[in-house]
CSV table of C-alpha atoms and ligand atoms in Angstrom, one decimal:
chain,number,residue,atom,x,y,z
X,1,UNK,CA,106.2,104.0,114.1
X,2,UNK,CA,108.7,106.3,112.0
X,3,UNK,CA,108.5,108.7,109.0
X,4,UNK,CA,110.1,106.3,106.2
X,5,UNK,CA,109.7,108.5,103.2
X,6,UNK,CA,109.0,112.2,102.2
X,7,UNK,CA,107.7,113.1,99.1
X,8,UNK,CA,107.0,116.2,97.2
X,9,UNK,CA,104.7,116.3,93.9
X,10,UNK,CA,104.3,119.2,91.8
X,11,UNK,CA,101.6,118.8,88.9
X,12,UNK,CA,99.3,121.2,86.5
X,13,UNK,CA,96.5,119.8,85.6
X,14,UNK,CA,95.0,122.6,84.6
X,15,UNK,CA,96.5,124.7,87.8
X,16,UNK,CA,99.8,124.2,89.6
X,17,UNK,CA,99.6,122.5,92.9
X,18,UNK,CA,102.0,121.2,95.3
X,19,UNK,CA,101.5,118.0,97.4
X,20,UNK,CA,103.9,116.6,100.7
X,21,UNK,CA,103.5,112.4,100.5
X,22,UNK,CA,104.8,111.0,104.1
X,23,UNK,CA,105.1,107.6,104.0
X,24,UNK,CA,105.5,105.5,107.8
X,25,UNK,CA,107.5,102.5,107.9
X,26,UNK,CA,104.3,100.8,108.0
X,27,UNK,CA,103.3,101.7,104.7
X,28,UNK,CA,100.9,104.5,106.2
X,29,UNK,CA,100.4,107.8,104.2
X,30,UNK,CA,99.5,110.8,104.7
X,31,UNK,CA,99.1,114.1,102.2
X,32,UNK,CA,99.1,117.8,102.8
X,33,UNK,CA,99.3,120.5,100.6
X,34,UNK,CA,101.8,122.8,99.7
X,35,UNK,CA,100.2,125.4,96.9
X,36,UNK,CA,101.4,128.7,97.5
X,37,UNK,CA,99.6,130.5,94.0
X,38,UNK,CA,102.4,132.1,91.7
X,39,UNK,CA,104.7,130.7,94.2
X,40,UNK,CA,105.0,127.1,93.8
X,41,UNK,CA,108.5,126.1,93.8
X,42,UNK,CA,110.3,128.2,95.8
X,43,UNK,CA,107.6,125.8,98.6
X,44,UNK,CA,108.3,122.8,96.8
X,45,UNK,CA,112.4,123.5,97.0
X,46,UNK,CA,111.8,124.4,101.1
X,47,UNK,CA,109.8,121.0,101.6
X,48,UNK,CA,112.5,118.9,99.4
X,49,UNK,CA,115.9,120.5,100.2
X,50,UNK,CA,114.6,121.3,104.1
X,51,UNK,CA,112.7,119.7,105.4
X,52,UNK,CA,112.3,116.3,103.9
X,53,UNK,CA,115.7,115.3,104.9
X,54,UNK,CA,114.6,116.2,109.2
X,55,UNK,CA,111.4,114.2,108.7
X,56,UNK,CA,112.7,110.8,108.1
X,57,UNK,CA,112.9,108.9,111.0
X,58,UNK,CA,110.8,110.8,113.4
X,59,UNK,CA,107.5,109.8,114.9
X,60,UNK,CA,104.7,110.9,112.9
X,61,UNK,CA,102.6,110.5,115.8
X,62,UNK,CA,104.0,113.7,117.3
X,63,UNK,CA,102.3,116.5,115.3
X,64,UNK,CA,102.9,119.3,118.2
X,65,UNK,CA,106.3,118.4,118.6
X,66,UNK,CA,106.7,118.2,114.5
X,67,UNK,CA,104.5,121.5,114.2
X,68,UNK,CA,107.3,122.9,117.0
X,69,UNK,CA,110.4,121.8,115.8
X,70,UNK,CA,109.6,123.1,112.3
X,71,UNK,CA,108.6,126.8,113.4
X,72,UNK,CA,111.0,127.3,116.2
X,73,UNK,CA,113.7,125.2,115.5
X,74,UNK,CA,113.9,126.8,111.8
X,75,UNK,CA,114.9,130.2,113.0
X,76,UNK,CA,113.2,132.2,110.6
X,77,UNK,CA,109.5,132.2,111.3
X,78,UNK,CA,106.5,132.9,109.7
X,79,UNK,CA,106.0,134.0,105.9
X,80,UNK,CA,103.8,132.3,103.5
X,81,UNK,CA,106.7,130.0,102.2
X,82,UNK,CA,107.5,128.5,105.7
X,83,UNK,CA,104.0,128.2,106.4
X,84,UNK,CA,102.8,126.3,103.8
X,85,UNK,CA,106.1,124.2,103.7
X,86,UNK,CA,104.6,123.5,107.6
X,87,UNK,CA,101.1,123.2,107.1
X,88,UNK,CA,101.8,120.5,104.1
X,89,UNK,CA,103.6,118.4,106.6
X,90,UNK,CA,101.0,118.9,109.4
X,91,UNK,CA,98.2,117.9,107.3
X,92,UNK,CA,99.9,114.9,106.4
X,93,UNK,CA,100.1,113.8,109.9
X,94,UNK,CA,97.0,114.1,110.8
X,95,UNK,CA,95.9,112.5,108.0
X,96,UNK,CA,98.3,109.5,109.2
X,97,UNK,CA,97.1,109.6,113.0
X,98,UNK,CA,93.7,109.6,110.9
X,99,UNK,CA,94.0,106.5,109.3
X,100,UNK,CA,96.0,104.6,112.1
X,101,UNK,CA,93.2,105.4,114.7
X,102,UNK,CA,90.7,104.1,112.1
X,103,UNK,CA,88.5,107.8,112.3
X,104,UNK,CA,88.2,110.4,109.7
X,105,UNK,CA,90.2,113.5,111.1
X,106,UNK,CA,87.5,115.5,112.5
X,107,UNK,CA,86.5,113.2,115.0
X,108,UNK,CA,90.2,113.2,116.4
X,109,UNK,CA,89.4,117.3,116.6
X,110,UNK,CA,85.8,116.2,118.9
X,111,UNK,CA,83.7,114.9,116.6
X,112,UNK,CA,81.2,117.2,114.2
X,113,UNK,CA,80.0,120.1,116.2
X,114,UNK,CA,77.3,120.5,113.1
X,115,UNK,CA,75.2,118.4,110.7
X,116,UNK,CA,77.6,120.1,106.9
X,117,UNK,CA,80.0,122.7,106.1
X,118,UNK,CA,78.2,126.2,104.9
X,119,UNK,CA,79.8,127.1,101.8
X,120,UNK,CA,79.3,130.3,100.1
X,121,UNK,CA,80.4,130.3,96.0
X,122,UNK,CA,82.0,133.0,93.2
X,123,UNK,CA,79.5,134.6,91.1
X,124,UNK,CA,80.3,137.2,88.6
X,125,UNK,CA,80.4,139.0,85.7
X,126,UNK,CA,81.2,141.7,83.2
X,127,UNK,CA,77.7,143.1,83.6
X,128,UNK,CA,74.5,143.0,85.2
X,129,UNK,CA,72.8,140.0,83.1
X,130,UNK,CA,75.8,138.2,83.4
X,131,UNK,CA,76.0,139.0,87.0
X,132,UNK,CA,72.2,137.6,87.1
X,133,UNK,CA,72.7,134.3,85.5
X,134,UNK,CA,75.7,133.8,87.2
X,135,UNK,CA,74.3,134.0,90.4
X,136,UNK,CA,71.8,131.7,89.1
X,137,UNK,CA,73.5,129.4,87.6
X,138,UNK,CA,75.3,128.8,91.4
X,139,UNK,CA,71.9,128.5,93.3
X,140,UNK,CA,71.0,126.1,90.2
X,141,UNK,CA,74.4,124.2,92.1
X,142,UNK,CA,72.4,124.5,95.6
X,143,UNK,CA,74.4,127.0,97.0
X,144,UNK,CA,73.3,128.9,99.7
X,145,UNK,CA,75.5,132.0,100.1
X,146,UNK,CA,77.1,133.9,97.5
X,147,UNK,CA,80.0,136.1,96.8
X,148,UNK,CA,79.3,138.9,94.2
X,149,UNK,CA,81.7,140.5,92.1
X,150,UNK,CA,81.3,142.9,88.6
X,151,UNK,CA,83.8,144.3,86.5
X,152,UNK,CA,83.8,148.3,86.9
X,153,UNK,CA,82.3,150.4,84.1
X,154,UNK,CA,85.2,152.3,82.0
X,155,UNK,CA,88.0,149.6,83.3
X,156,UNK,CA,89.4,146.8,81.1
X,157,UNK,CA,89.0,143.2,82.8
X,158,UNK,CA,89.8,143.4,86.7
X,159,UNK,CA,90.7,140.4,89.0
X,160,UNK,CA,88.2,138.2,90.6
X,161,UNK,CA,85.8,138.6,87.8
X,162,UNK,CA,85.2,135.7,85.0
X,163,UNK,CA,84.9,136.1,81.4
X,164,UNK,CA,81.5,135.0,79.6
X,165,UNK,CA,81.1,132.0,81.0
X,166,UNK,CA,77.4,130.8,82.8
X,167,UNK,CA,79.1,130.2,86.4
X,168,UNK,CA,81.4,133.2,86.0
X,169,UNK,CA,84.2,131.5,86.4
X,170,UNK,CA,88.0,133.1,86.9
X,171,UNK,CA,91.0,131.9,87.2
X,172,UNK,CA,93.5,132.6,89.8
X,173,UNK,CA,96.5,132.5,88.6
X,174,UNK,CA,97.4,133.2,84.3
X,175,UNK,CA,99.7,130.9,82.8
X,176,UNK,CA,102.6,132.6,81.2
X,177,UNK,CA,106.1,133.6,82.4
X,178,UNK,CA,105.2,137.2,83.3
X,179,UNK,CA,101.8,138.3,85.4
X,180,UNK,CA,99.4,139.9,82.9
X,181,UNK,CA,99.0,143.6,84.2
X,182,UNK,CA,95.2,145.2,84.6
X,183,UNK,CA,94.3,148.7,85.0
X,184,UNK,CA,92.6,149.7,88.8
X,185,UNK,CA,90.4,152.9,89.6
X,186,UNK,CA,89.0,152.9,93.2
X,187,UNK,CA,87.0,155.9,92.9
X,188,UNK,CA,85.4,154.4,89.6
X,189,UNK,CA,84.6,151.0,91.8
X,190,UNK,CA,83.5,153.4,94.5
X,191,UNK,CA,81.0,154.4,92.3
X,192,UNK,CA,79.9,151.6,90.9
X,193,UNK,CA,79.3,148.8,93.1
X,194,UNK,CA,76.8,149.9,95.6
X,195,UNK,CA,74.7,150.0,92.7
X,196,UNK,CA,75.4,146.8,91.8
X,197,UNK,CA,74.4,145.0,95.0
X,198,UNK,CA,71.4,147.4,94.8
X,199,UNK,CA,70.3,145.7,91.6
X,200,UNK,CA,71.1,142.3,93.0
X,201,UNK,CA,68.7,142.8,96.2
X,202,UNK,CA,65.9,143.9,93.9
X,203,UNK,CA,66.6,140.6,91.6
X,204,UNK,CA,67.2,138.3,94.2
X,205,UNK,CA,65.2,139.4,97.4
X,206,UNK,CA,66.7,140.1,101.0
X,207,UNK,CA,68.0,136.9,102.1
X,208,UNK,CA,70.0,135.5,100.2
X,209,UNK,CA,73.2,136.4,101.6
X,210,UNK,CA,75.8,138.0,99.8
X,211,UNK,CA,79.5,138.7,100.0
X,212,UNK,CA,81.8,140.7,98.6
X,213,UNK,CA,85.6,140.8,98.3
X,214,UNK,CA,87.7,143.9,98.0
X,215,UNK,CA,90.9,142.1,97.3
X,216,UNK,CA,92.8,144.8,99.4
X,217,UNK,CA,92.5,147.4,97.1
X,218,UNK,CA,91.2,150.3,99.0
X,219,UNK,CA,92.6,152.8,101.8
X,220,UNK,CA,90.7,152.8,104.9
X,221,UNK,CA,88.7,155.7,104.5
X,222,UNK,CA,88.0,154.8,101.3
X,223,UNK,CA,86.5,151.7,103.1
X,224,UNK,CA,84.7,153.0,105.4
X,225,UNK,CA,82.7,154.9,103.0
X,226,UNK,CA,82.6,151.1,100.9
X,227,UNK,CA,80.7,149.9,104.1
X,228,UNK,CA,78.4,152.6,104.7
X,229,UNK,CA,77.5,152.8,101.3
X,230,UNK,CA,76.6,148.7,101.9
X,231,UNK,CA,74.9,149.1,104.6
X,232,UNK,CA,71.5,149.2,102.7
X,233,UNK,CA,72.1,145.8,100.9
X,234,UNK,CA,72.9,143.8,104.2
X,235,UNK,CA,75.8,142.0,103.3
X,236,UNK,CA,77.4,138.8,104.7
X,237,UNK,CA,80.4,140.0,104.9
X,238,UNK,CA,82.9,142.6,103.3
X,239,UNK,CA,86.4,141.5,102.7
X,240,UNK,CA,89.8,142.2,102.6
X,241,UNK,CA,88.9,146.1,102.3
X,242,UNK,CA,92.5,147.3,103.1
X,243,UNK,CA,96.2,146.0,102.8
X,244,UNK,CA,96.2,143.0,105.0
X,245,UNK,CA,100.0,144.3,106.4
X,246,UNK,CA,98.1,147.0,108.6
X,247,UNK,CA,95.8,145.6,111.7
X,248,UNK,CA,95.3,148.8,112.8
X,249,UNK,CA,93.3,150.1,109.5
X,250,UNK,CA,90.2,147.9,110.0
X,251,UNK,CA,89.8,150.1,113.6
X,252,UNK,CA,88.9,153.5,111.4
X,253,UNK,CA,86.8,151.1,108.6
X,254,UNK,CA,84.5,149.4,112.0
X,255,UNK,CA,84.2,152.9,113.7
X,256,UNK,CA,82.3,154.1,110.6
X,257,UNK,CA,80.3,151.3,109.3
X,258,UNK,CA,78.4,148.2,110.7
X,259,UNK,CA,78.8,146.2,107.3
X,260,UNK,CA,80.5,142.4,108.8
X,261,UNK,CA,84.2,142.4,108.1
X,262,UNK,CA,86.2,139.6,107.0
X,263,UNK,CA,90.0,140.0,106.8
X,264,UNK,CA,92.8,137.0,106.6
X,265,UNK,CA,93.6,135.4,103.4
X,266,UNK,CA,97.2,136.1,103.1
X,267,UNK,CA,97.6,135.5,106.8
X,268,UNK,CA,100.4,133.0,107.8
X,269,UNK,CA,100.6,133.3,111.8
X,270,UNK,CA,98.4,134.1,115.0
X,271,UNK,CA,100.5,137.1,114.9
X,272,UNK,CA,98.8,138.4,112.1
X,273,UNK,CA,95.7,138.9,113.4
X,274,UNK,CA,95.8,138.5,117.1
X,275,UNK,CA,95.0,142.4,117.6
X,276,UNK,CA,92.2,142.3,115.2
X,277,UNK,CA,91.0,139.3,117.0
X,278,UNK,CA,91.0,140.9,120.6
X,279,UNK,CA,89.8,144.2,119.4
X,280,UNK,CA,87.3,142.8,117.5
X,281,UNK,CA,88.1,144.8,114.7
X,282,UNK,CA,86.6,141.9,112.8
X,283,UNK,CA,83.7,139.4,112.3
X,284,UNK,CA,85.0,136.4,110.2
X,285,UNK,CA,88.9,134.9,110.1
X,286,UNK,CA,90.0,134.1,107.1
X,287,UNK,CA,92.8,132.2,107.6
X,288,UNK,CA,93.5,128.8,104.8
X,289,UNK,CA,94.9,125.5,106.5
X,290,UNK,CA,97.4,125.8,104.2
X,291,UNK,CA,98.8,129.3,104.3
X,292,UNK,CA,98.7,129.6,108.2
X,293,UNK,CA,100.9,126.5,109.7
X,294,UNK,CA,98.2,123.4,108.9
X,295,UNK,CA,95.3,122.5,111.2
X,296,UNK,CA,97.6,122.6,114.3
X,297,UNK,CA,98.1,126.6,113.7
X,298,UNK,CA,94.7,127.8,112.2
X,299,UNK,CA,93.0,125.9,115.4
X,300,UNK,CA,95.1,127.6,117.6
X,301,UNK,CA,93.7,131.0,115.9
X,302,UNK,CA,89.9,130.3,115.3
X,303,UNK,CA,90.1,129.1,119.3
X,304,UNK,CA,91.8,132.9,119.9
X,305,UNK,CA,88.7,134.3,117.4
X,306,UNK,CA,86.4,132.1,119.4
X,307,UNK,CA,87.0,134.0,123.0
X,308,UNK,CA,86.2,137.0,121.2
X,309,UNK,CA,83.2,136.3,119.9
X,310,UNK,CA,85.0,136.1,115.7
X,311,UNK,CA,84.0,133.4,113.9
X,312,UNK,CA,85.5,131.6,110.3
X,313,UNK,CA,85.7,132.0,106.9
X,314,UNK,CA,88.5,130.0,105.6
X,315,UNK,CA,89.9,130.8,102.6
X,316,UNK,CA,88.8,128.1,99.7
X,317,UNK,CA,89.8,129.2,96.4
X,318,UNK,CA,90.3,127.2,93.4
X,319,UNK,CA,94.2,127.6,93.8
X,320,UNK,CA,94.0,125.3,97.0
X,321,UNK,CA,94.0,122.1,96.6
X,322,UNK,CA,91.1,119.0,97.4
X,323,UNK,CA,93.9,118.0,99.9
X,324,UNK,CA,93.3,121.4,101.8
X,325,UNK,CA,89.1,121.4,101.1
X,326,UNK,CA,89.3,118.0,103.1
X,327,UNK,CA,91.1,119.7,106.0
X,328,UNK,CA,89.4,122.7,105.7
X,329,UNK,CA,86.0,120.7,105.6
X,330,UNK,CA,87.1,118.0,109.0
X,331,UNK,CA,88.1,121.2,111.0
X,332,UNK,CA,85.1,123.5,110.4
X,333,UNK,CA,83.4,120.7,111.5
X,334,UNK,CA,84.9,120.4,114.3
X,335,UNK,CA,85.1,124.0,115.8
X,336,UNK,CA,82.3,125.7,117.8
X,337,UNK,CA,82.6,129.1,116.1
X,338,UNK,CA,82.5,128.4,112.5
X,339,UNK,CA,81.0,130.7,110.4
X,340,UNK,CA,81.1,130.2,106.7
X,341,UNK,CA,84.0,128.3,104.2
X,342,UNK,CA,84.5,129.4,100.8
X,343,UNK,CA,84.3,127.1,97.7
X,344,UNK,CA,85.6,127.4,94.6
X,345,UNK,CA,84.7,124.1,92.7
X,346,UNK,CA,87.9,122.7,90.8
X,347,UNK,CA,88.1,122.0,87.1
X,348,UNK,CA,87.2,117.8,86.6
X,349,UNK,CA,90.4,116.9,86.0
X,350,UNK,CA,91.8,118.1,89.7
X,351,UNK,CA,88.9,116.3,91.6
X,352,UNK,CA,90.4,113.0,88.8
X,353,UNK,CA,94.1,113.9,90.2
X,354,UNK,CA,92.9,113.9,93.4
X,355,UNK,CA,90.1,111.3,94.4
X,356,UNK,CA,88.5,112.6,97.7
X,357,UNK,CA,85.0,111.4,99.7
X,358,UNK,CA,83.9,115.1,100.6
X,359,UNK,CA,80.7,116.0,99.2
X,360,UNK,CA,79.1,119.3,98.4
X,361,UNK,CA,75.5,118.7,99.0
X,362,UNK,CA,72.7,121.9,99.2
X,363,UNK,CA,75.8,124.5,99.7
X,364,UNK,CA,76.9,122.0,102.5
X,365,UNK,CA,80.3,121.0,102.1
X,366,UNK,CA,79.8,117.1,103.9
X,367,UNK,CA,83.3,114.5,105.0
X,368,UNK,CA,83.2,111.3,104.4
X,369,UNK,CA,83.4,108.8,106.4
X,370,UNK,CA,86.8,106.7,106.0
X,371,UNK,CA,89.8,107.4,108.1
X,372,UNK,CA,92.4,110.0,108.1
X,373,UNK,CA,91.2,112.8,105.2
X,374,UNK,CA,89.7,110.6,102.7
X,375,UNK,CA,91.6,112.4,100.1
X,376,UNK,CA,94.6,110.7,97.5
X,377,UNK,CA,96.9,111.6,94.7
X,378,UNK,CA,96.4,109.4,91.6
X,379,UNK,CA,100.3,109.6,91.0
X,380,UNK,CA,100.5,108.4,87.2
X,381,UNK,CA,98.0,111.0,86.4
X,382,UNK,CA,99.5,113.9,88.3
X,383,UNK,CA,102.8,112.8,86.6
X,384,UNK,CA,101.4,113.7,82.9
X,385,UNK,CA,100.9,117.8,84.1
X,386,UNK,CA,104.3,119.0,84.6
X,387,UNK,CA,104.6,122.6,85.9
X,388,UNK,CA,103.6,125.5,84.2
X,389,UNK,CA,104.6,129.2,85.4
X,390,UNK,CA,101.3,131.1,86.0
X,391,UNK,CA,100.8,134.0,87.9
X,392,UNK,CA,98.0,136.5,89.2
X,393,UNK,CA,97.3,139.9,87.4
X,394,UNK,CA,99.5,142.4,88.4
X,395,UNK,CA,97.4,146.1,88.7
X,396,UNK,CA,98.5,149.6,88.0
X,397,UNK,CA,96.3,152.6,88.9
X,398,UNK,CA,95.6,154.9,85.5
X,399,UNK,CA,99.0,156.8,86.1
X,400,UNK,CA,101.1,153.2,85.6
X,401,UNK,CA,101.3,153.4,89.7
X,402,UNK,CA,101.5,149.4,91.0
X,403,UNK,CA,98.3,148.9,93.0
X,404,UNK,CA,96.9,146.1,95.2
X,405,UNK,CA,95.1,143.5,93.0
U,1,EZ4,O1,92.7,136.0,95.3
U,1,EZ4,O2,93.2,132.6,96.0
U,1,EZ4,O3,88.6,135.1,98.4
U,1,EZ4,N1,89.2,134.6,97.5
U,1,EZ4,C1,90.2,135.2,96.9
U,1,EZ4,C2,91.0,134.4,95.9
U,1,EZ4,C3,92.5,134.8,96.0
U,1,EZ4,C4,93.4,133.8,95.4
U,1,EZ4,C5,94.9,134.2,95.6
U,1,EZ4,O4,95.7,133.1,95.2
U,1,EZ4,O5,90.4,136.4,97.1
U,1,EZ4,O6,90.5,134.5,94.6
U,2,CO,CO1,89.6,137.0,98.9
C-alpha cells in the first residue's frame, strides 16, 4: 500500500482550522489536524510546500518510521509549527491503519482501559450570577467537572472569560487582522479569585470538582501564594500558573502549596516537560495530540508521566478540531494513567463540517465504534468558509508593559 495523495484544507466556519487528507492508492483516507490558533498558515504552508511532496509514495503503514523521518530527518526539531505539521500527518495514519484493520483506533492502542472519557467544561463570567448560571447551565449539559473562570473587578474584559452568554462562552481566537489588546493586573486577580471559588463552594457544595486556569500569567511566587490561598476550596487542578518556557518554576510553586498542578498546553516535545515529569513537579500533562508530534509523541510522554505517577489532561479547546477530540478521545481510552480531558463543545456548524461518531454522554466523552477515527471532512461545505485572520487577545500590564495572556 502507498501514500497516493496529500491534501491540505484550510476552512472557517466560524473558526479557522487546518486538516491533512492522505489518500492510499487504495482509495483509503485518513485525516489529522493541523490547527495551530493565530497561526494557521504558516502550518498549512509546512504540510503543502514540505512535507506533502516526501509523503507520496511511502507506506502509510509505517507510522514510527513516518513519525522518525519527519522529526529527525527535518533537521530542525521541535516548535509548535513542526509539531503540528507532524501530528496532522500521524493522525492520519492511524486513522488509515484504523480503517484497513477494520478497528476503531483505540483498540490498535490495547483496547479501552475504561468504560468513557472524563471531560471537564468552561464556565464563566463577568460576575458572580453569571458565574452561577454558567456553571449551571454546563451541569444542565451533564458535565461532571468544571473549569471556573471570572473577569477581575476594576479590569476591562480578560481572556478565557465569555461575554453574557448562559454557557459563558469565549472565543479563542478574534477575527481581525491585528490581536485585540486587554489590560492585565495580577495583584488585582490575586485578590480577587480566591473569593470567587469561595463563593462557588458555598453555591455548589464540596464535590463538584473545579479547575482553574492561569493562562501563564503569574511569577512563581506569585503562584505559590495562588495555591495556598486555593487550598481551602480543594481544587482539581490549577493550571498553567507560570510561563510554560521555565520547568524549573513549578519546583518553588509545589514546595509551597499542595493545590494539583497542571502544566503543558503549549508543549510540543517530551523535552518540554520530561523534568517536570521525573521531578514530579506536576500532577496532570497537558499535552494536545495535535501540538505535541500526534498520538505517536503524546503516548510516548503520558507513558514517561505514567512511571511517575502524573497523569493527563489533554488540552481540548474549541480551537482544536473534532479531528483531534477523536484522537484525543481513542487514546485516553487507551492509556492506564488518564486523568481528565478538556472539552470545549464546537459551534454546530464545525461538528456539520466535520461529521464524527464520538459522543459526549453524562461529561463522558464515548468513541464510536467504526474503524479508524470515525471522524470526516464534508469537503463542499468546508470549501464555502475560506480563511479569516483571527488572533488571541494580546495583554499589557497597566504601564502598556506586554504580559502573558
Ligand atoms: O488558551 O486553546 O485550557 N485551555 C486554554 C485555551 C487556550 C487556547 C489557545 O489557543 O487555555 O483556551
Ligand atoms: Co489552558
Amino acid at each position: 500500500m502507498k501514500i497516493r495523495d496529500v491534501q491540505v484544507i484550510v476552512t472557517s466556519p466560524g473558526r479557522n482550522f487546518v486538516t491533512l487528507k492522505v489518500t492510499t492508492d487504495d482509495g483509503v483516507t485518513g485525516l489529522g489536524d493541523a490547527t495551530l490558533n493565530g497561526r494557521e498558515l504558516a502550518v498549512a504552508s509546512y504540510l503543502r510546500d514540505h512535507v506533502a511532496p516526501l509523503l507520496v509514495g511511502r507506506d502509510p503503514h509505517r507510522i514510527e518510521d513516518t513519525w522518525q523521518y519527519l522529526y529527525r530527518g527535518g533537521y530542525w526539531r521541535r516548535g509548535p509549527v513542526t509539531m503540528a505539521a507532524i501530528a496532522a500527518v500521524d493522525v492520519a495514519l492511524w486513522d488509515i491503519k484504523g480503517k484497513v484493520a477494520g478497528l476503531p483506533v483505540y483498540q490498535l492502542l490495547g483496547g479501552a482501559a475504561r468504560n468513557g472519557v472524563l471531560t471537564y467544561c468552561h464556565a464563566s463570567g463577568r460576575d458572580l450570577p453569571e458565574l452561577f448560571d454558567s456553571v449551571e447551565a454546563h451541569l444542565a449539559l451533564g458535565y461532571r467537572a468544571v473549569r471556573i473562570q471570572m473577569a477581575v473587578p476594576g479590569l476591562g474584559p480578560i481572556y478565557g472569560v465569555g461575554s453574557g452568554t448562559s454557557t459563558g462562552r469565549y472565543e479563542p481566537a478574534i477575527r481581525g487582522r491585528l490581536p485585540a489588546e486587554e489590560t492585565w493586573d495580577s495583584s488585582a486577580y490575586l485578590r480577587s479569585i480566591p473569593g470567587v471559588f469561595e463563593k462557588v463552594r458555598e453555591r455548589f457544595g464540596p464535590e463538584l470538582p473545579l479547575l482553574h486556569d492561569a493562562h501563564h500569567r503569574l511569577t512563581p511566587i506569585q503562584a505559590a501564594r495562588l495555591g495556598r490561598d486555593l487550598e481551602p476550596y480543594d481544587l482539581f487542578w490549577l493550571e498553567d500558573v507560570t510561563p510554560a518556557e521555565s520547568q524549573d518554576a513549578l519546583r518553588l510553586v509545589r514546595e509551597h502549596t499542595t493545590t494539583p498542578l497542571a502544566i503543558g498546553e503549549v508543549f510540543n516535545s517530551v523535552w518540554d516537560c520530561e523534568q517536570l515529569i521525573r521531578e514530579r513537579l506536576i500532577d496532570y500533562i497537558r499535552v494536545a495530540v495535535v501540538h505535541a508530534g500526534g498520538i505517536t509523541h503524546v503516548r510516548r510522554i503520558f507513558g514517561l508521566a505514567e512511571v511517575y505517577g502524573v497523569k493527563s489532561g489533554s488540552h481540548g479547546p474549541n480551537d482544536v478540531s473534532p479531528v483531534t477530540v477523536a484522537a484525543a478521545v481513542h487514546l485516553d481510552l487507551a492509556i492506564p494513567n488518564f486523568g481528565i480531558q478538556e472539552h470545549m463543545r464546537h459551534e454546530p456548524i464545525v461538528d456539520e463540517v466535520f461529521p464524527h461518531s464520538h459522543r459526549l454522554r453524562d461529561g463522558y466523552l464515548q468513541a464510536g465504534d467504526e474503524p479508524g477515527l470515525g471522524v470526516s471532512i464534508d469537503e463542499k461545505l468546508a470549501a464555502k468558509y475560506p480563511y479569516q485572520p483571527a488572533y488571541l487577545p494580546v495583554n499589557r500590564t497597566t504601564d502598556g508593559t506586554v504580559h502573558d495572556w
